[in-house]
Short mmCIF file of N, CA and C in Angstrom, two decimals:
data_model
loop_
_atom_site.label_atom_id
_atom_site.label_comp_id
_atom_site.label_asym_id
_atom_site.label_seq_id
_atom_site.Cartn_x
_atom_site.Cartn_y
_atom_site.Cartn_z
N MET A 1 -7.73 -12.84 -34.79
CA MET A 1 -8.75 -13.01 -33.75
C MET A 1 -9.60 -11.72 -33.70
N SER A 2 -10.88 -11.91 -33.50
CA SER A 2 -11.82 -10.74 -33.35
C SER A 2 -11.69 -10.27 -31.89
N VAL A 3 -12.13 -9.06 -31.64
CA VAL A 3 -12.24 -8.56 -30.34
C VAL A 3 -13.66 -8.09 -30.06
N LEU A 4 -14.10 -8.16 -28.81
CA LEU A 4 -15.42 -7.62 -28.43
C LEU A 4 -15.46 -6.13 -28.70
N SER A 5 -16.63 -5.65 -28.96
CA SER A 5 -16.72 -4.23 -29.31
C SER A 5 -16.26 -3.35 -28.13
N GLY A 6 -15.59 -2.37 -28.41
CA GLY A 6 -15.07 -1.47 -27.33
C GLY A 6 -14.43 -0.30 -27.96
N PHE A 7 -13.71 0.42 -27.20
CA PHE A 7 -13.05 1.66 -27.65
C PHE A 7 -11.69 1.78 -27.02
N ILE A 8 -10.74 2.17 -27.78
CA ILE A 8 -9.44 2.39 -27.17
C ILE A 8 -8.95 3.80 -27.54
N ALA A 9 -8.67 4.66 -26.48
CA ALA A 9 -8.22 5.99 -26.62
C ALA A 9 -6.76 6.15 -26.23
N PRO A 10 -5.91 6.74 -27.04
CA PRO A 10 -4.62 6.95 -26.55
C PRO A 10 -4.64 7.74 -25.30
N TRP A 11 -3.79 7.28 -24.33
CA TRP A 11 -3.73 7.99 -22.96
C TRP A 11 -3.46 9.49 -23.15
N CYS A 12 -2.65 9.86 -24.13
CA CYS A 12 -2.35 11.32 -24.25
C CYS A 12 -3.61 12.20 -24.56
N GLN A 13 -4.59 11.52 -25.16
CA GLN A 13 -5.82 12.26 -25.38
C GLN A 13 -6.69 12.43 -24.24
N THR A 14 -6.63 11.56 -23.26
CA THR A 14 -7.50 11.64 -22.05
C THR A 14 -6.85 12.09 -20.88
N ARG A 15 -5.52 12.05 -20.85
CA ARG A 15 -4.68 12.35 -19.58
C ARG A 15 -4.93 13.69 -19.09
N ASP A 16 -4.86 14.71 -19.94
CA ASP A 16 -4.86 16.09 -19.46
C ASP A 16 -6.08 16.82 -19.89
N THR A 17 -7.24 16.15 -19.90
CA THR A 17 -8.43 16.78 -20.40
C THR A 17 -9.50 16.68 -19.24
N SER A 18 -10.51 17.49 -19.41
CA SER A 18 -11.63 17.45 -18.41
C SER A 18 -12.38 16.10 -18.45
N LEU A 19 -13.10 15.78 -17.41
CA LEU A 19 -13.86 14.61 -17.30
C LEU A 19 -14.95 14.61 -18.50
N SER A 20 -15.59 15.73 -18.70
CA SER A 20 -16.55 15.79 -19.75
C SER A 20 -16.01 15.56 -21.15
N THR A 21 -14.81 16.19 -21.32
CA THR A 21 -14.10 15.97 -22.66
C THR A 21 -13.69 14.52 -22.84
N ALA A 22 -13.21 13.86 -21.79
CA ALA A 22 -12.76 12.47 -21.89
C ALA A 22 -14.02 11.62 -22.19
N ALA A 23 -15.17 11.92 -21.54
CA ALA A 23 -16.42 11.15 -21.72
C ALA A 23 -16.87 11.30 -23.18
N ALA A 24 -16.72 12.55 -23.75
CA ALA A 24 -17.16 12.75 -25.10
C ALA A 24 -16.27 12.00 -26.14
N LEU A 25 -14.89 11.98 -25.80
CA LEU A 25 -14.01 11.17 -26.66
C LEU A 25 -14.40 9.76 -26.67
N ILE A 26 -14.77 9.24 -25.50
CA ILE A 26 -15.16 7.85 -25.40
C ILE A 26 -16.46 7.61 -26.20
N ARG A 27 -17.41 8.46 -25.90
CA ARG A 27 -18.77 8.27 -26.49
C ARG A 27 -18.65 8.32 -28.03
N ASP A 28 -17.84 9.28 -28.56
CA ASP A 28 -17.76 9.43 -29.98
C ASP A 28 -16.84 8.34 -30.66
N GLY A 29 -15.97 7.76 -29.88
CA GLY A 29 -15.04 6.74 -30.39
C GLY A 29 -15.54 5.34 -30.37
N ILE A 30 -16.61 5.09 -29.71
CA ILE A 30 -17.17 3.71 -29.60
C ILE A 30 -17.63 3.15 -30.93
N GLN A 31 -17.15 2.00 -31.30
CA GLN A 31 -17.51 1.33 -32.52
C GLN A 31 -18.49 0.23 -32.24
N PRO A 32 -19.66 0.33 -32.74
CA PRO A 32 -20.64 -0.75 -32.51
C PRO A 32 -20.30 -2.07 -33.21
N GLN A 33 -20.63 -3.14 -32.75
CA GLN A 33 -20.35 -4.41 -33.36
C GLN A 33 -21.63 -5.23 -33.53
N GLU A 34 -21.78 -5.88 -34.59
CA GLU A 34 -22.92 -6.69 -34.78
C GLU A 34 -22.99 -7.88 -33.88
N VAL A 35 -24.17 -8.32 -33.45
CA VAL A 35 -24.40 -9.37 -32.53
C VAL A 35 -23.76 -10.63 -33.17
N THR A 36 -23.92 -10.90 -34.45
CA THR A 36 -23.33 -12.13 -35.07
C THR A 36 -21.85 -12.13 -34.91
N GLU A 37 -21.20 -10.95 -35.00
CA GLU A 37 -19.75 -10.89 -34.84
C GLU A 37 -19.34 -11.13 -33.34
N MET A 38 -20.05 -10.65 -32.46
CA MET A 38 -19.81 -10.91 -31.01
C MET A 38 -19.96 -12.45 -30.70
N LEU A 39 -21.08 -13.01 -31.22
CA LEU A 39 -21.28 -14.40 -30.95
C LEU A 39 -20.19 -15.31 -31.59
N LYS A 40 -19.71 -14.87 -32.77
CA LYS A 40 -18.64 -15.61 -33.40
C LYS A 40 -17.43 -15.58 -32.58
N THR A 41 -17.13 -14.36 -32.07
CA THR A 41 -15.90 -14.25 -31.19
C THR A 41 -16.06 -15.04 -29.88
N LEU A 42 -17.21 -15.02 -29.28
CA LEU A 42 -17.42 -15.83 -28.04
C LEU A 42 -17.29 -17.30 -28.36
N ARG A 43 -17.86 -17.72 -29.46
CA ARG A 43 -17.70 -19.20 -29.82
C ARG A 43 -16.26 -19.56 -30.04
N TRP A 44 -15.54 -18.61 -30.68
CA TRP A 44 -14.11 -18.92 -30.92
C TRP A 44 -13.42 -19.02 -29.62
N ILE A 45 -13.59 -18.08 -28.65
CA ILE A 45 -13.04 -18.20 -27.31
C ILE A 45 -13.38 -19.53 -26.63
N ALA A 46 -14.67 -19.91 -26.64
CA ALA A 46 -15.17 -21.10 -26.01
C ALA A 46 -14.53 -22.32 -26.66
N ALA A 47 -14.15 -22.34 -27.95
CA ALA A 47 -13.64 -23.46 -28.58
C ALA A 47 -12.08 -23.62 -28.36
N GLN A 48 -11.48 -22.69 -27.75
CA GLN A 48 -10.03 -22.77 -27.53
C GLN A 48 -9.73 -23.77 -26.40
N PRO A 49 -8.90 -24.75 -26.65
CA PRO A 49 -8.58 -25.77 -25.59
C PRO A 49 -7.85 -25.19 -24.42
N ASP A 50 -7.05 -24.16 -24.63
CA ASP A 50 -6.22 -23.54 -23.57
C ASP A 50 -6.65 -22.08 -23.47
N LYS A 51 -7.56 -21.71 -22.55
CA LYS A 51 -8.08 -20.33 -22.45
C LYS A 51 -7.07 -19.34 -22.07
N ARG A 52 -5.92 -19.86 -21.44
CA ARG A 52 -4.88 -18.88 -21.05
C ARG A 52 -4.21 -18.30 -22.28
N ARG A 53 -4.31 -18.91 -23.43
CA ARG A 53 -3.64 -18.36 -24.67
C ARG A 53 -4.58 -17.32 -25.27
N VAL A 54 -5.78 -17.11 -24.88
CA VAL A 54 -6.64 -16.02 -25.40
C VAL A 54 -6.17 -14.76 -24.75
N GLN A 55 -5.67 -13.86 -25.56
CA GLN A 55 -5.09 -12.60 -25.02
C GLN A 55 -5.65 -11.45 -25.75
N PRO A 56 -5.74 -10.29 -25.06
CA PRO A 56 -6.20 -9.04 -25.77
C PRO A 56 -5.23 -8.63 -26.86
N CYS A 57 -5.70 -7.98 -27.81
CA CYS A 57 -4.86 -7.63 -29.01
C CYS A 57 -4.11 -6.34 -28.75
N CYS A 58 -4.28 -5.71 -27.59
CA CYS A 58 -3.54 -4.44 -27.41
C CYS A 58 -2.95 -4.38 -25.95
N ASP A 59 -2.05 -3.48 -25.76
CA ASP A 59 -1.46 -3.33 -24.47
C ASP A 59 -2.16 -2.14 -23.85
N TYR A 60 -3.09 -2.36 -22.88
CA TYR A 60 -3.87 -1.36 -22.25
C TYR A 60 -3.01 -0.27 -21.65
N GLU A 61 -1.98 -0.69 -21.05
CA GLU A 61 -1.12 0.27 -20.30
C GLU A 61 -0.48 1.26 -21.27
N LYS A 62 -0.13 0.84 -22.43
CA LYS A 62 0.44 1.68 -23.43
C LYS A 62 -0.61 2.46 -24.30
N GLU A 63 -1.66 1.76 -24.54
CA GLU A 63 -2.75 2.25 -25.50
C GLU A 63 -3.67 3.24 -24.86
N GLY A 64 -3.93 3.09 -23.55
CA GLY A 64 -4.75 4.07 -22.83
C GLY A 64 -6.08 3.46 -22.32
N VAL A 65 -7.16 4.22 -22.48
CA VAL A 65 -8.45 3.83 -21.95
C VAL A 65 -9.11 2.82 -22.81
N TYR A 66 -9.68 1.75 -22.17
CA TYR A 66 -10.44 0.74 -22.92
C TYR A 66 -11.76 0.62 -22.35
N VAL A 67 -12.79 0.74 -23.11
CA VAL A 67 -14.21 0.61 -22.66
C VAL A 67 -14.89 -0.45 -23.43
N THR A 68 -15.59 -1.42 -22.75
CA THR A 68 -16.39 -2.43 -23.35
C THR A 68 -17.75 -2.55 -22.77
N GLN A 69 -18.71 -2.80 -23.59
CA GLN A 69 -20.11 -2.81 -23.12
C GLN A 69 -20.71 -4.21 -23.15
N TRP A 70 -21.02 -4.66 -22.04
CA TRP A 70 -21.54 -6.03 -21.85
C TRP A 70 -23.05 -6.03 -21.49
N ASN A 71 -23.58 -4.87 -21.21
CA ASN A 71 -24.97 -4.79 -20.69
C ASN A 71 -26.02 -5.03 -21.76
N LYS A 72 -25.64 -5.20 -23.02
CA LYS A 72 -26.64 -5.42 -24.06
C LYS A 72 -26.61 -6.87 -24.54
N PHE A 73 -26.07 -7.77 -23.75
CA PHE A 73 -25.96 -9.15 -24.15
C PHE A 73 -27.24 -9.92 -23.89
N ASP A 74 -28.25 -9.32 -23.30
CA ASP A 74 -29.52 -9.97 -22.92
C ASP A 74 -29.21 -11.27 -22.18
N MET A 75 -28.44 -11.22 -21.16
CA MET A 75 -28.01 -12.43 -20.46
C MET A 75 -29.16 -13.16 -19.78
N TYR A 76 -30.19 -12.45 -19.46
CA TYR A 76 -31.26 -13.05 -18.67
C TYR A 76 -32.47 -13.41 -19.57
N GLN A 77 -32.44 -13.11 -20.87
CA GLN A 77 -33.58 -13.45 -21.73
C GLN A 77 -33.94 -14.89 -21.67
N SER A 78 -35.18 -15.17 -21.33
CA SER A 78 -35.78 -16.49 -21.32
C SER A 78 -35.01 -17.40 -20.27
N THR A 79 -34.36 -16.82 -19.30
CA THR A 79 -33.63 -17.57 -18.23
C THR A 79 -34.50 -17.68 -17.01
N ARG A 80 -34.57 -18.87 -16.44
CA ARG A 80 -35.36 -18.99 -15.23
C ARG A 80 -34.40 -19.41 -14.12
N PHE A 81 -34.46 -18.68 -13.01
CA PHE A 81 -33.57 -18.89 -11.86
C PHE A 81 -34.32 -19.40 -10.63
N GLU A 82 -33.75 -20.28 -9.93
CA GLU A 82 -34.30 -20.70 -8.67
C GLU A 82 -34.02 -19.56 -7.66
N VAL A 83 -32.73 -19.00 -7.74
CA VAL A 83 -32.34 -17.87 -6.96
C VAL A 83 -31.65 -16.92 -7.93
N PRO A 84 -32.26 -15.76 -8.12
CA PRO A 84 -31.69 -14.78 -9.10
C PRO A 84 -30.36 -14.31 -8.62
N PRO A 85 -29.57 -13.93 -9.61
CA PRO A 85 -28.24 -13.37 -9.25
C PRO A 85 -28.31 -12.05 -8.46
N ALA A 86 -27.48 -11.85 -7.57
CA ALA A 86 -27.45 -10.55 -6.79
C ALA A 86 -26.60 -9.51 -7.45
N LEU A 87 -25.69 -9.94 -8.38
CA LEU A 87 -24.77 -9.00 -8.96
C LEU A 87 -24.29 -9.49 -10.32
N VAL A 88 -24.20 -8.67 -11.28
CA VAL A 88 -23.64 -9.03 -12.55
C VAL A 88 -22.29 -8.31 -12.59
N ALA A 89 -21.19 -9.02 -12.74
CA ALA A 89 -19.89 -8.42 -12.77
C ALA A 89 -18.95 -9.26 -13.66
N HIS A 90 -17.95 -8.57 -14.14
CA HIS A 90 -16.89 -9.23 -14.95
C HIS A 90 -16.02 -9.97 -13.98
N PRO A 91 -15.57 -11.17 -14.27
CA PRO A 91 -14.62 -11.88 -13.29
C PRO A 91 -13.42 -11.00 -13.05
N PHE A 92 -13.00 -11.03 -11.82
CA PHE A 92 -11.79 -10.29 -11.50
C PHE A 92 -10.53 -11.11 -11.83
N THR A 93 -9.69 -10.58 -12.66
CA THR A 93 -8.35 -11.21 -13.02
C THR A 93 -7.30 -10.19 -12.99
N ASN A 94 -6.06 -10.58 -13.38
CA ASN A 94 -4.99 -9.56 -13.51
C ASN A 94 -5.32 -8.58 -14.50
N ALA A 95 -5.99 -8.85 -15.57
CA ALA A 95 -6.38 -7.94 -16.52
C ALA A 95 -7.27 -6.82 -16.04
N SER A 96 -8.02 -7.21 -14.93
CA SER A 96 -8.89 -6.20 -14.33
C SER A 96 -8.14 -5.04 -13.67
N LEU A 97 -6.88 -5.12 -13.48
CA LEU A 97 -6.11 -4.14 -12.86
C LEU A 97 -5.50 -3.04 -13.79
N HIS A 98 -5.75 -3.21 -15.08
CA HIS A 98 -5.25 -2.23 -16.04
C HIS A 98 -5.89 -0.90 -15.78
N ASP A 99 -5.11 0.16 -15.67
CA ASP A 99 -5.62 1.48 -15.42
C ASP A 99 -6.39 1.88 -16.67
N GLY A 100 -7.64 2.39 -16.49
CA GLY A 100 -8.43 2.84 -17.59
C GLY A 100 -9.34 1.81 -18.14
N LEU A 101 -9.44 0.61 -17.59
CA LEU A 101 -10.35 -0.42 -18.12
C LEU A 101 -11.79 -0.19 -17.59
N THR A 102 -12.72 -0.14 -18.40
CA THR A 102 -14.10 0.08 -18.05
C THR A 102 -15.03 -0.92 -18.68
N TYR A 103 -15.90 -1.52 -17.94
CA TYR A 103 -16.94 -2.47 -18.33
C TYR A 103 -18.27 -1.80 -17.97
N PHE A 104 -19.20 -1.84 -19.00
CA PHE A 104 -20.56 -1.47 -18.68
C PHE A 104 -21.30 -2.78 -18.59
N MET A 105 -21.94 -3.02 -17.45
CA MET A 105 -22.55 -4.31 -17.16
C MET A 105 -24.08 -4.14 -16.88
N ALA A 106 -24.79 -5.13 -17.10
CA ALA A 106 -26.27 -5.19 -16.87
C ALA A 106 -26.52 -5.08 -15.31
N THR A 107 -27.63 -4.52 -15.03
CA THR A 107 -28.06 -4.48 -13.59
C THR A 107 -29.23 -5.47 -13.34
N GLU A 108 -29.75 -5.51 -12.16
CA GLU A 108 -30.90 -6.30 -11.85
C GLU A 108 -32.06 -5.89 -12.66
N ASP A 109 -32.03 -4.66 -13.19
CA ASP A 109 -33.24 -4.20 -13.97
C ASP A 109 -33.47 -5.09 -15.16
N GLN A 110 -32.36 -5.58 -15.79
CA GLN A 110 -32.48 -6.41 -16.97
C GLN A 110 -33.12 -7.75 -16.56
N LEU A 111 -32.80 -8.29 -15.37
CA LEU A 111 -33.32 -9.47 -14.84
C LEU A 111 -34.87 -9.29 -14.63
N ASN A 112 -35.19 -8.13 -13.96
CA ASN A 112 -36.62 -7.84 -13.66
C ASN A 112 -37.38 -7.74 -14.96
N GLN A 113 -36.81 -7.15 -16.01
CA GLN A 113 -37.50 -7.04 -17.25
C GLN A 113 -37.80 -8.42 -17.83
N SER A 114 -36.82 -9.32 -17.75
CA SER A 114 -36.96 -10.62 -18.33
C SER A 114 -38.04 -11.39 -17.51
N VAL A 115 -37.97 -11.30 -16.23
CA VAL A 115 -38.94 -12.01 -15.41
C VAL A 115 -40.41 -11.53 -15.61
N SER A 116 -40.56 -10.28 -15.69
CA SER A 116 -41.92 -9.76 -15.81
C SER A 116 -42.38 -9.65 -17.23
N SER A 117 -41.46 -9.78 -18.21
CA SER A 117 -41.74 -9.72 -19.57
C SER A 117 -42.62 -8.51 -20.05
N THR A 118 -42.43 -7.40 -19.27
CA THR A 118 -43.15 -6.15 -19.62
C THR A 118 -42.48 -5.41 -20.73
N GLY A 119 -41.16 -5.64 -20.85
CA GLY A 119 -40.41 -4.88 -21.88
C GLY A 119 -40.00 -3.52 -21.35
N VAL A 120 -40.50 -3.16 -20.11
CA VAL A 120 -40.17 -1.81 -19.54
C VAL A 120 -38.86 -1.90 -18.75
N THR A 121 -37.98 -1.02 -19.02
CA THR A 121 -36.70 -1.03 -18.28
C THR A 121 -36.32 0.44 -17.92
N THR A 122 -35.57 0.57 -16.84
CA THR A 122 -35.13 1.94 -16.50
C THR A 122 -33.90 2.32 -17.27
N GLY A 123 -33.30 1.34 -18.04
CA GLY A 123 -32.15 1.59 -18.81
C GLY A 123 -30.86 1.79 -17.99
N SER A 124 -30.93 1.26 -16.69
CA SER A 124 -29.73 1.42 -15.79
C SER A 124 -28.65 0.39 -16.21
N ILE A 125 -27.42 0.89 -16.02
CA ILE A 125 -26.24 0.08 -16.21
C ILE A 125 -25.30 0.37 -15.01
N ASP A 126 -24.40 -0.62 -14.78
CA ASP A 126 -23.38 -0.43 -13.84
C ASP A 126 -22.04 -0.22 -14.65
N ALA A 127 -21.26 0.68 -14.21
CA ALA A 127 -19.92 0.96 -14.81
C ALA A 127 -18.88 0.49 -13.91
N ASN A 128 -18.13 -0.58 -14.30
CA ASN A 128 -16.99 -1.06 -13.47
C ASN A 128 -15.75 -0.45 -14.09
N ILE A 129 -15.03 0.33 -13.19
CA ILE A 129 -13.87 1.12 -13.74
C ILE A 129 -12.64 0.75 -12.90
N ALA A 130 -11.55 0.47 -13.60
CA ALA A 130 -10.27 0.29 -12.97
C ALA A 130 -9.41 1.50 -13.20
N LEU A 131 -9.05 2.20 -12.17
CA LEU A 131 -8.23 3.37 -12.20
C LEU A 131 -7.18 3.33 -11.13
N LYS A 132 -6.05 4.00 -11.36
CA LYS A 132 -5.00 4.12 -10.36
C LYS A 132 -5.58 4.92 -9.14
N GLU A 133 -5.14 4.53 -7.96
CA GLU A 133 -5.67 5.22 -6.77
C GLU A 133 -5.59 6.74 -6.87
N SER A 134 -4.52 7.23 -7.43
CA SER A 134 -4.38 8.73 -7.57
C SER A 134 -5.50 9.35 -8.37
N VAL A 135 -6.01 8.62 -9.35
CA VAL A 135 -7.11 9.09 -10.20
C VAL A 135 -8.36 9.10 -9.43
N TRP A 136 -8.47 8.03 -8.55
CA TRP A 136 -9.86 8.04 -7.77
C TRP A 136 -9.83 9.19 -6.72
N ASP A 137 -8.62 9.49 -6.22
CA ASP A 137 -8.55 10.69 -5.28
C ASP A 137 -9.02 11.92 -5.93
N ILE A 138 -8.64 12.11 -7.16
CA ILE A 138 -9.10 13.29 -7.93
C ILE A 138 -10.57 13.26 -8.21
N LEU A 139 -11.09 12.09 -8.71
CA LEU A 139 -12.52 11.95 -8.96
C LEU A 139 -13.37 12.14 -7.72
N ASP A 140 -12.90 11.66 -6.56
CA ASP A 140 -13.66 11.79 -5.33
C ASP A 140 -13.85 13.23 -4.93
N GLN A 141 -13.03 14.18 -5.49
CA GLN A 141 -13.21 15.60 -5.22
C GLN A 141 -14.12 16.32 -6.23
N ASP A 142 -14.52 15.58 -7.19
CA ASP A 142 -15.32 16.18 -8.24
C ASP A 142 -16.83 15.95 -7.92
N GLU A 143 -17.59 17.02 -7.73
CA GLU A 143 -18.98 16.88 -7.31
C GLU A 143 -19.74 16.17 -8.39
N ARG A 144 -19.54 16.49 -9.65
CA ARG A 144 -20.34 15.85 -10.72
C ARG A 144 -20.09 14.37 -10.75
N PHE A 145 -18.85 13.95 -10.53
CA PHE A 145 -18.53 12.52 -10.54
C PHE A 145 -19.16 11.83 -9.30
N ARG A 146 -19.05 12.46 -8.18
CA ARG A 146 -19.57 11.88 -6.87
C ARG A 146 -21.11 11.65 -7.05
N ARG A 147 -21.77 12.50 -7.75
CA ARG A 147 -23.19 12.43 -7.93
C ARG A 147 -23.62 11.07 -8.45
N HIS A 148 -22.76 10.46 -9.27
CA HIS A 148 -23.10 9.20 -9.93
C HIS A 148 -22.50 7.92 -9.24
N ARG A 149 -21.79 8.14 -8.13
CA ARG A 149 -21.29 6.97 -7.49
C ARG A 149 -22.36 6.06 -6.87
N GLY A 150 -22.07 4.87 -6.74
CA GLY A 150 -23.09 3.93 -6.15
C GLY A 150 -22.90 3.80 -4.69
N TRP A 151 -21.99 4.48 -4.03
CA TRP A 151 -21.76 4.37 -2.66
C TRP A 151 -21.76 5.69 -1.93
#
């Protein structure tokens, strides 16, 4: 089975390092995937009669940080809405609770670009991150991290 593009970093590489070093490890470790390969994977998933059997190929809790980028799917391209979506988010499931799981998601900016067809975008993305409460407590004390929070 194929997997959607992402990055897996061993926990030992990110556990005791600074936020900037962990970010650099993730940035440098991301492997791009061709659109055709992503579509092939999505079609494979859609064709499965029992979606419960579609499982990730790694154990996030043992493997460490997992980052996947969904904001470049052009979800709104040529789409007409009677009522536009208020939020783009990954569905919340038990898999959403794995410590270190991160999704980069499109924002309303992508919808606005599609509607206006100007091609101009701010390049904004939302980062949905699942972390243990103890990690959030540490991040909440970091001024550089708080600067990028959405709340």
